[in-house]
Tab-separated table of C-alpha atoms and ligand atoms in Angstrom:
chain	number	residue	atom	x	y	z
P	15	MET	CA	-46.883	-38.707	170.094
P	16	PRO	CA	-47.653	-35.857	172.319
P	17	SER	CA	-50.820	-35.706	174.471
P	18	PRO	CA	-53.453	-33.555	172.800
P	19	ALA	CA	-54.336	-30.274	174.564
P	20	THR	CA	-57.435	-28.187	173.999
P	21	HIS	CA	-57.424	-24.397	173.360
P	22	ALA	CA	-60.123	-21.862	173.610
P	23	ARG	CA	-61.032	-20.220	170.417
P	24	PRO	CA	-61.396	-16.607	169.626
P	25	ALA	CA	-64.999	-15.490	169.424
P	26	ALA	CA	-64.724	-14.667	165.835
P	27	ALA	CA	-63.423	-18.252	165.038
P	28	PRO	CA	-65.708	-20.692	166.516
P	29	ALA	CA	-64.256	-24.187	167.122
P	30	ARG	CA	-64.708	-26.865	164.525
P	31	SER	CA	-65.321	-30.393	165.457
P	32	GLY	CA	-61.834	-32.055	165.846
P	33	ALA	CA	-58.791	-31.343	163.558
P	34	ALA	CA	-59.615	-30.434	160.154
P	35	PRO	CA	-56.479	-31.751	157.832
P	36	SER	CA	-58.435	-30.708	154.890
P	37	ARG	CA	-58.106	-26.969	155.686
P	38	HIS	CA	-54.406	-27.299	155.440
P	39	LEU	CA	-52.673	-26.662	152.088
P	40	LEU	CA	-49.345	-28.433	152.160
P	41	GLY	CA	-48.836	-29.413	148.680
P	42	LEU	CA	-50.451	-30.392	145.099
P	43	GLN	CA	-48.867	-33.776	144.700
P	44	GLY	CA	-51.733	-36.000	144.551
P	45	MET	CA	-54.215	-33.282	144.573
P	46	PRO	CA	-57.255	-34.634	142.434
P	47	ALA	CA	-58.124	-32.707	139.435
P	48	SER	CA	-61.616	-31.680	140.902
P	49	GLU	CA	-60.150	-30.153	143.864
P	50	LEU	CA	-57.469	-28.190	141.704
P	51	ARG	CA	-60.393	-26.863	139.570
P	52	ARG	CA	-62.414	-25.924	142.567
P	53	ARG	CA	-59.583	-23.810	143.976
P	54	LEU	CA	-58.634	-22.332	140.542
P	55	THR	CA	-62.362	-21.543	140.125
P	56	ALA	CA	-62.668	-19.762	143.533
P	57	ALA	CA	-59.391	-17.677	142.762
P	58	TRP	CA	-60.809	-16.723	139.335
P	59	LYS	CA	-64.155	-15.576	141.111
P	60	LEU	CA	-62.085	-13.495	143.439
P	61	GLN	CA	-59.764	-12.141	140.765
P	62	GLN	CA	-62.890	-10.932	138.776
P	63	LEU	CA	-64.480	-9.219	141.981
P	64	ALA	CA	-61.026	-7.498	142.467
P	65	GLU	CA	-61.120	-6.059	138.917
P	66	ARG	CA	-64.661	-4.908	139.218
P	67	ASP	CA	-63.588	-3.127	142.620
P	68	PRO	CA	-59.911	-3.029	143.221
P	69	HIS	CA	-60.112	-1.566	146.603
P	70	GLY	CA	-62.898	-3.702	147.780
P	71	LEU	CA	-62.682	-5.897	150.807
P	72	LEU	CA	-64.509	-8.909	151.294
P	73	ASP	CA	-65.858	-10.105	154.569
P	74	VAL	CA	-65.238	-13.934	154.431
P	75	ALA	CA	-62.534	-13.972	157.064
P	76	ARG	CA	-63.502	-11.018	159.254
P	77	GLY	CA	-62.172	-11.357	162.845
P	78	ARG	CA	-59.862	-14.087	161.929
P	79	ILE	CA	-55.815	-13.955	162.072
P	80	VAL	CA	-53.321	-15.207	159.883
P	81	ALA	CA	-49.748	-15.515	160.737
P	82	ASN	CA	-46.887	-15.164	158.358
P	83	ILE	CA	-44.121	-17.160	159.830
P	84	PHE	CA	-41.218	-17.130	157.081
P	85	PHE	CA	-37.856	-18.886	158.054
P	86	GLU	CA	-36.521	-18.031	154.294
P	87	ASP	CA	-36.628	-14.775	152.561
P	88	SER	CA	-39.524	-14.059	150.430
P	89	THR	CA	-40.740	-10.886	148.400
P	90	ARG	CA	-43.757	-12.057	146.559
P	91	THR	CA	-45.154	-14.975	148.493
P	92	ARG	CA	-45.234	-13.338	152.090
P	93	THR	CA	-46.518	-9.830	150.792
P	94	SER	CA	-49.007	-11.640	148.669
P	95	PHE	CA	-50.404	-13.694	151.613
P	96	ALA	CA	-50.505	-10.411	153.789
P	97	ILE	CA	-52.152	-8.448	151.174
P	98	ALA	CA	-54.880	-11.397	150.443
P	99	ALA	CA	-55.455	-11.699	154.001
P	100	ARG	CA	-56.376	-7.999	154.390
P	101	ARG	CA	-58.506	-8.182	151.389
P	102	ILE	CA	-60.736	-10.898	152.776
P	103	GLY	CA	-61.118	-8.914	156.109
P	104	ALA	CA	-58.519	-10.892	158.208
P	105	GLU	CA	-55.656	-9.408	160.329
P	106	VAL	CA	-52.157	-10.332	159.879
P	107	VAL	CA	-49.389	-10.977	162.198
P	108	GLU	CA	-45.735	-11.302	160.731
P	109	LEU	CA	-42.875	-13.368	162.227
P	110	VAL	CA	-39.575	-13.566	160.456
P	111	GLY	CA	-37.573	-16.441	161.369
P	112	SER	CA	-34.290	-14.464	161.935
P	113	ALA	CA	-36.205	-12.337	164.411
P	114	SER	CA	-37.869	-15.391	166.048
P	115	SER	CA	-36.802	-17.171	169.175
P	116	VAL	CA	-35.571	-19.829	166.622
P	117	SER	CA	-32.523	-18.056	166.768
P	118	LYS	CA	-32.224	-19.042	170.322
P	119	GLY	CA	-32.747	-22.778	169.642
P	120	GLU	CA	-36.679	-22.837	169.672
P	121	THR	CA	-37.865	-25.535	167.067
P	122	LEU	CA	-39.940	-24.846	164.322
P	123	ILE	CA	-42.757	-26.862	165.949
P	124	ASP	CA	-42.940	-25.159	169.166
P	125	THR	CA	-42.643	-21.650	167.451
P	126	ALA	CA	-45.709	-22.649	165.444
P	127	ARG	CA	-47.546	-24.154	168.706
P	128	ASN	CA	-46.983	-20.930	170.432
P	129	VAL	CA	-48.235	-18.830	167.635
P	130	ALA	CA	-51.234	-21.237	167.386
P	131	ALA	CA	-51.828	-21.206	171.244
P	132	MET	CA	-52.407	-17.225	170.764
P	133	GLY	CA	-55.585	-17.889	168.866
P	134	VAL	CA	-54.363	-17.588	165.212
P	135	ASP	CA	-56.457	-19.376	162.613
P	136	ALA	CA	-54.062	-19.972	160.152
P	137	ILE	CA	-50.070	-20.091	159.771
P	138	VAL	CA	-48.507	-19.421	156.363
P	139	THR	CA	-45.079	-20.868	156.619
P	140	ARG	CA	-41.954	-21.059	154.611
P	141	THR	CA	-39.100	-23.353	155.888
P	142	LYS	CA	-35.684	-24.241	154.350
P	143	GLN	CA	-36.502	-27.801	155.188
P	144	ALA	CA	-38.699	-30.193	152.764
P	145	GLY	CA	-41.521	-31.345	154.912
P	146	GLY	CA	-41.447	-28.365	157.200
P	147	ALA	CA	-45.053	-27.074	156.808
P	148	ALA	CA	-46.311	-30.792	157.090
P	149	SER	CA	-44.617	-31.331	160.136
P	150	ILE	CA	-46.069	-28.082	161.809
P	151	ALA	CA	-49.626	-29.100	160.510
P	152	ALA	CA	-49.287	-32.620	161.973
P	153	ALA	CA	-48.022	-31.380	165.458
P	154	LEU	CA	-50.931	-28.673	165.571
P	155	ASP	CA	-53.372	-31.248	164.601
P	156	ALA	CA	-51.921	-33.988	167.321
P	157	PHE	CA	-51.912	-31.252	170.095
P	158	GLY	CA	-55.320	-30.088	169.296
P	159	HIS	CA	-54.725	-26.707	167.887
P	160	ASN	CA	-57.540	-25.527	165.432
P	161	CYS	CA	-55.077	-23.812	163.257
P	162	ALA	CA	-54.764	-24.392	159.500
P	163	VAL	CA	-51.116	-24.530	158.036
P	164	VAL	CA	-50.622	-23.133	154.490
P	165	ASN	CA	-47.237	-24.113	152.726
P	166	GLY	CA	-45.480	-20.979	151.349
P	167	GLY	CA	-42.573	-23.177	150.214
P	168	ASP	CA	-40.729	-25.960	151.885
P	169	GLY	CA	-37.154	-26.422	150.664
P	170	ARG	CA	-36.933	-28.276	147.265
P	171	HIS	CA	-40.367	-29.938	147.896
P	172	GLU	CA	-43.355	-27.831	147.208
P	173	HIS	CA	-44.923	-24.343	146.624
P	174	PRO	CA	-48.512	-25.109	146.283
P	175	THR	CA	-49.928	-21.624	145.966
P	176	GLN	CA	-47.255	-20.779	143.223
P	177	GLY	CA	-48.310	-23.883	141.324
P	178	LEU	CA	-51.950	-22.729	141.609
P	179	LEU	CA	-51.248	-19.158	140.285
P	180	ASP	CA	-49.078	-20.603	137.440
P	181	ALA	CA	-51.949	-22.766	136.508
P	182	LEU	CA	-54.320	-19.948	136.816
P	183	ALA	CA	-52.083	-17.465	134.769
P	184	LEU	CA	-51.554	-20.086	131.899
P	185	ALA	CA	-55.402	-20.749	131.889
P	186	GLU	CA	-56.028	-17.186	131.421
P	187	ALA	CA	-53.595	-16.729	128.643
P	188	HIS	CA	-55.046	-19.419	126.785
P	189	GLY	CA	-58.600	-18.934	127.500
P	190	ARG	CA	-59.203	-21.864	129.801
P	191	THR	CA	-60.699	-20.463	132.757
P	192	ALA	CA	-63.943	-22.086	132.146
P	193	GLY	CA	-63.200	-25.595	133.624
P	194	PHE	CA	-59.349	-25.192	133.837
P	195	ASP	CA	-58.878	-28.001	131.279
P	196	LEU	CA	-55.354	-27.632	130.047
P	197	SER	CA	-55.429	-30.465	127.837
P	198	GLY	CA	-53.398	-29.953	124.380
P	199	LEU	CA	-51.055	-27.503	126.240
P	200	THR	CA	-47.491	-28.161	126.473
P	201	VAL	CA	-45.523	-26.027	129.134
P	202	ALA	CA	-41.731	-26.019	129.111
P	203	ILE	CA	-40.153	-25.737	132.456
P	204	VAL	CA	-36.625	-24.672	131.977
P	205	GLY	CA	-33.404	-24.734	134.328
P	206	ASP	CA	-32.852	-25.852	137.904
P	207	ALA	CA	-35.963	-28.025	138.010
P	208	VAL	CA	-34.378	-30.732	140.106
P	209	SER	CA	-33.842	-27.836	143.192
P	210	SER	CA	-37.154	-26.342	142.387
P	211	ARG	CA	-40.280	-26.537	144.687
P	212	VAL	CA	-41.988	-24.527	141.971
P	213	ALA	CA	-41.228	-27.126	139.415
P	214	ARG	CA	-42.662	-29.820	141.553
P	215	SER	CA	-46.020	-28.140	142.380
P	216	ASN	CA	-46.210	-27.233	138.767
P	217	ILE	CA	-45.653	-30.635	137.477
P	218	ALA	CA	-48.397	-31.960	139.829
P	219	ALA	CA	-50.743	-29.368	139.045
P	220	LEU	CA	-50.364	-29.035	135.159
P	221	THR	CA	-50.187	-32.726	134.370
P	222	THR	CA	-53.246	-33.362	136.444
P	223	LEU	CA	-55.128	-30.742	134.569
P	224	GLY	CA	-54.155	-32.205	131.176
P	225	ALA	CA	-51.004	-30.140	130.182
P	226	ARG	CA	-47.867	-32.019	129.013
P	227	VAL	CA	-44.772	-30.699	130.671
P	228	LEU	CA	-41.292	-30.640	129.279
P	229	CYS	CA	-38.396	-30.354	131.772
P	230	VAL	CA	-35.583	-28.750	129.892
P	231	GLY	CA	-32.026	-28.234	131.241
P	232	PRO	CA	-28.684	-29.902	131.795
P	233	ALA	CA	-29.043	-33.491	133.100
P	234	HIS	CA	-27.958	-32.533	136.477
P	235	MET	CA	-30.437	-29.836	136.681
P	236	ALA	CA	-33.337	-31.879	134.651
P	237	PRO	CA	-32.534	-35.536	135.438
P	238	GLN	CA	-34.369	-38.244	133.477
P	239	SER	CA	-35.906	-39.418	136.766
P	240	MET	CA	-38.301	-36.467	136.642
P	241	GLU	CA	-40.350	-38.128	133.993
P	242	SER	CA	-41.472	-40.375	136.827
P	243	MET	CA	-43.056	-37.414	138.718
P	244	ALA	CA	-46.227	-37.750	136.657
P	245	PRO	CA	-48.314	-40.612	134.670
P	246	ALA	CA	-46.308	-41.898	131.747
P	247	GLY	CA	-45.957	-39.503	128.903
P	248	ALA	CA	-47.078	-36.296	130.948
P	249	VAL	CA	-43.565	-35.183	131.471
P	250	ARG	CA	-40.759	-35.431	128.887
P	251	VAL	CA	-37.238	-34.498	129.927
P	252	MET	CA	-35.083	-32.958	127.185
P	253	GLN	CA	-31.831	-30.916	126.506
P	254	ASP	CA	-32.776	-29.213	123.328
P	255	MET	CA	-33.807	-25.719	124.358
P	256	GLU	CA	-34.644	-24.688	120.547
P	257	GLU	CA	-36.869	-27.570	120.194
P	258	ALA	CA	-38.604	-27.072	123.507
P	259	VAL	CA	-39.160	-23.403	122.711
P	260	GLY	CA	-41.031	-24.364	119.372
P	261	LEU	CA	-43.064	-26.929	121.071
P	262	ALA	CA	-44.259	-24.815	124.288
P	263	ASP	CA	-47.470	-22.859	124.816
P	264	GLY	CA	-45.792	-21.498	128.119
P	265	ILE	CA	-42.206	-21.263	128.879
P	266	MET	CA	-41.519	-21.222	132.709
P	267	MET	CA	-38.080	-20.144	133.431
P	268	LEU	CA	-36.370	-21.119	136.525
P	269	ARG	CA	-33.622	-19.294	138.493
P	270	ILE	CA	-30.414	-21.442	139.181
P	271	GLN	CA	-30.725	-22.080	142.860
P	272	PHE	CA	-27.477	-21.700	143.987
P	273	GLU	CA	-28.418	-21.624	147.638
P	274	ARG	CA	-29.652	-25.108	147.494
P	275	HIS	CA	-26.295	-26.524	146.012
P	276	GLY	CA	-24.490	-26.692	149.325
P	277	ASP	CA	-22.166	-23.946	148.500
P	278	GLY	CA	-23.434	-21.533	151.142
P	279	SER	CA	-24.212	-18.778	148.617
P	280	ALA	CA	-27.767	-17.214	149.317
P	281	SER	CA	-28.032	-15.340	146.243
P	282	GLY	CA	-25.734	-16.970	143.535
P	283	PRO	CA	-23.179	-15.085	141.344
P	284	ALA	CA	-23.335	-11.321	140.579
P	285	PRO	CA	-24.950	-11.135	137.079
P	286	GLY	CA	-21.976	-11.585	134.380
P	287	ALA	CA	-19.942	-13.389	137.016
P	288	GLU	CA	-17.959	-16.279	135.244
P	289	ALA	CA	-15.846	-17.720	137.892
P	290	PRO	CA	-17.341	-21.300	138.867
P	291	LYS	CA	-18.085	-21.652	142.541
P	292	LYS	CA	-17.287	-24.366	144.973
P	293	ASN	CA	-19.675	-27.158	144.454
P	294	ALA	CA	-21.359	-24.922	141.556
P	295	PRO	CA	-23.724	-26.710	139.076
P	296	ILE	CA	-22.678	-24.994	136.088
P	297	ALA	CA	-19.089	-24.383	134.553
P	298	SER	CA	-19.959	-20.662	133.792
P	299	VAL	CA	-22.773	-18.396	133.493
P	300	ARG	CA	-22.097	-17.864	129.774
P	301	GLU	CA	-22.110	-21.428	129.225
P	302	TYR	CA	-25.462	-21.992	131.047
P	303	ARG	CA	-26.749	-18.998	128.756
P	304	ALA	CA	-25.689	-20.559	125.782
P	305	GLY	CA	-27.767	-23.795	126.443
P	306	TYR	CA	-30.779	-22.623	128.339
P	307	ALA	CA	-31.526	-18.999	128.701
P	308	LEU	CA	-34.502	-17.695	127.036
P	309	THR	CA	-32.683	-14.929	124.978
P	310	ALA	CA	-34.265	-12.485	122.753
P	311	GLU	CA	-33.028	-14.550	119.922
P	312	ARG	CA	-34.537	-17.709	121.060
P	313	ALA	CA	-37.931	-16.183	122.087
P	314	ARG	CA	-38.354	-15.183	118.545
P	315	GLY	CA	-38.898	-18.870	117.852
P	316	MET	CA	-41.923	-19.218	120.250
P	317	LYS	CA	-45.283	-20.464	118.758
P	318	PRO	CA	-47.896	-17.842	118.356
P	319	GLY	CA	-49.795	-17.335	121.539
P	320	ALA	CA	-46.990	-18.897	123.688
P	321	VAL	CA	-46.354	-17.045	126.883
P	322	VAL	CA	-43.094	-16.381	129.164
P	323	MET	CA	-43.538	-17.372	132.687
P	324	HIS	CA	-41.372	-16.862	135.913
P	325	PRO	CA	-42.157	-17.513	139.457
P	326	GLY	CA	-39.514	-14.921	140.482
P	327	PRO	CA	-37.052	-13.924	141.674
P	328	ILE	CA	-35.548	-13.389	138.293
P	329	ASN	CA	-31.883	-13.066	137.594
P	330	ARG	CA	-32.168	-10.890	134.516
P	331	ASN	CA	-29.732	-11.663	131.686
P	332	ILE	CA	-28.888	-15.099	133.145
P	333	GLU	CA	-31.760	-17.382	132.726
P	334	LEU	CA	-34.003	-14.777	130.989
P	335	ASP	CA	-33.237	-11.665	129.069
P	336	ALA	CA	-34.520	-8.431	130.462
P	337	GLU	CA	-36.298	-7.451	127.209
P	338	VAL	CA	-38.165	-10.765	127.051
P	339	ALA	CA	-38.802	-10.541	130.811
P	340	ASP	CA	-40.724	-7.242	130.109
P	341	GLY	CA	-41.748	-8.016	126.732
P	342	PRO	CA	-45.179	-8.740	125.082
P	343	ARG	CA	-45.272	-12.323	125.614
P	344	SER	CA	-44.290	-12.162	129.289
P	345	ILE	CA	-47.123	-12.721	132.019
P	346	VAL	CA	-44.666	-12.444	134.724
P	347	MET	CA	-46.528	-9.502	136.473
P	348	ARG	CA	-49.881	-11.009	135.551
P	349	GLN	CA	-48.624	-14.333	137.585
P	350	VAL	CA	-47.875	-11.901	140.598
P	351	THR	CA	-51.435	-10.276	140.401
P	352	LEU	CA	-53.118	-13.399	140.014
P	353	GLY	CA	-51.261	-14.947	143.221
P	354	VAL	CA	-53.214	-12.578	145.471
P	355	ALA	CA	-56.341	-14.017	144.082
P	356	VAL	CA	-55.141	-17.464	144.580
P	357	ARG	CA	-54.078	-16.566	148.258
P	358	MET	CA	-57.230	-14.976	149.064
P	359	ALA	CA	-59.165	-18.192	148.010
P	360	THR	CA	-56.713	-20.261	149.981
P	361	LEU	CA	-57.042	-18.212	152.998
P	362	ALA	CA	-60.649	-17.926	152.866
P	363	GLU	CA	-60.681	-21.804	152.751
P	364	SER	CA	-58.463	-22.401	155.534
P	365	SER	CA	-59.335	-19.682	157.837
P	366	GLY	CA	-62.637	-18.195	156.675
P	367	GLY	CA	-65.764	-19.337	155.419
P	368	GLY	CA	-64.765	-20.354	151.935
P	369	VAL	CA	-65.344	-18.729	148.698
P	370	GLU	CA	-68.222	-20.872	147.538
P	371	ALA	CA	-70.540	-19.132	150.361
P	372	MET	CA	-69.881	-15.839	148.817
P	373	PRO	CA	-72.715	-14.089	146.936
B	12	CP	N1	-42.177	-16.961	143.847
B	12	CP	C1	-41.721	-16.848	145.054
B	12	CP	O1	-41.902	-17.802	145.818
B	12	CP	O2	-41.106	-15.685	145.380
B	12	CP	P1	-40.769	-15.202	146.825
B	12	CP	O3	-39.416	-16.218	147.067
B	12	CP	O4	-40.222	-13.774	146.545
B	12	CP	O5	-41.598	-15.398	147.668
């Protein structure tokens, strides 16, 4: 274990007593319902403030510095954290993995330690490796850096702020923002769940808040073992997409994550491509669509009030028809909007004074 080292704190971020692991947000698995509800309530409060004053800035993290350190591509998460940080008064520094000294052989932990040593209050990180954010957090704590770590996605493992924003969007769509009790709601998570950190964080959050989750897909993408990710009966694995569409109050479509299947592809096939790839998880896009896409025709079988969700990025007309993605049941853009509020609340807690202290 490394020997701890102390670091002077900037004036705007007074030293707290010792390491504060609770300021890290590494995952939602094992997070109690009370903690999920507290975080969702804080985000909802910030969202309502933002709607009253869209250009307003809050002061809860004035003088604090947030570093975005992303070792994997991102549009939504990285931008959303940057906007969220600015809205609560913090400064943001950006470090993209490919432009960092990791390309010269520096480890993720040394990279994070160096950034923390500059007086950063919170690091938001995305890593290809499962457990990347947790390793960084453990090292920062062990070396005495007073810097919170927020997981912006670690391999297939977790994407906690995505899980929170999805729960918030679903709760809003179904009028559950007073208390965030999702009992009686059924959410279908469709597609490549086994490769998906979004699915793992969502299963944890949604089932803890009382919802039932259906994992829908071919057996190699939605294996039976996923039922063991929550208390008995909370997750059901199934292959019948039509049945799932008829049961669900929210349908969360997932992209096929070709980049996690070991074929070296970062982006998957071009839309309409039919040729199977080396180690491809599906025989053809046409076959996959026939079984599991949310097509316009299938969407007509949705329950009244049911909503369509997608964490992004969408591969239009592969897992989700464009007219459904952009249609009246879609809350995909609302998910993105609410993501800023979730990240404001997260950063306020991790780097600032928290949301509860706000007037
Ligand atoms: N939902 C999500 O994580 O999107 P990005 O990869 O663009 O951040």
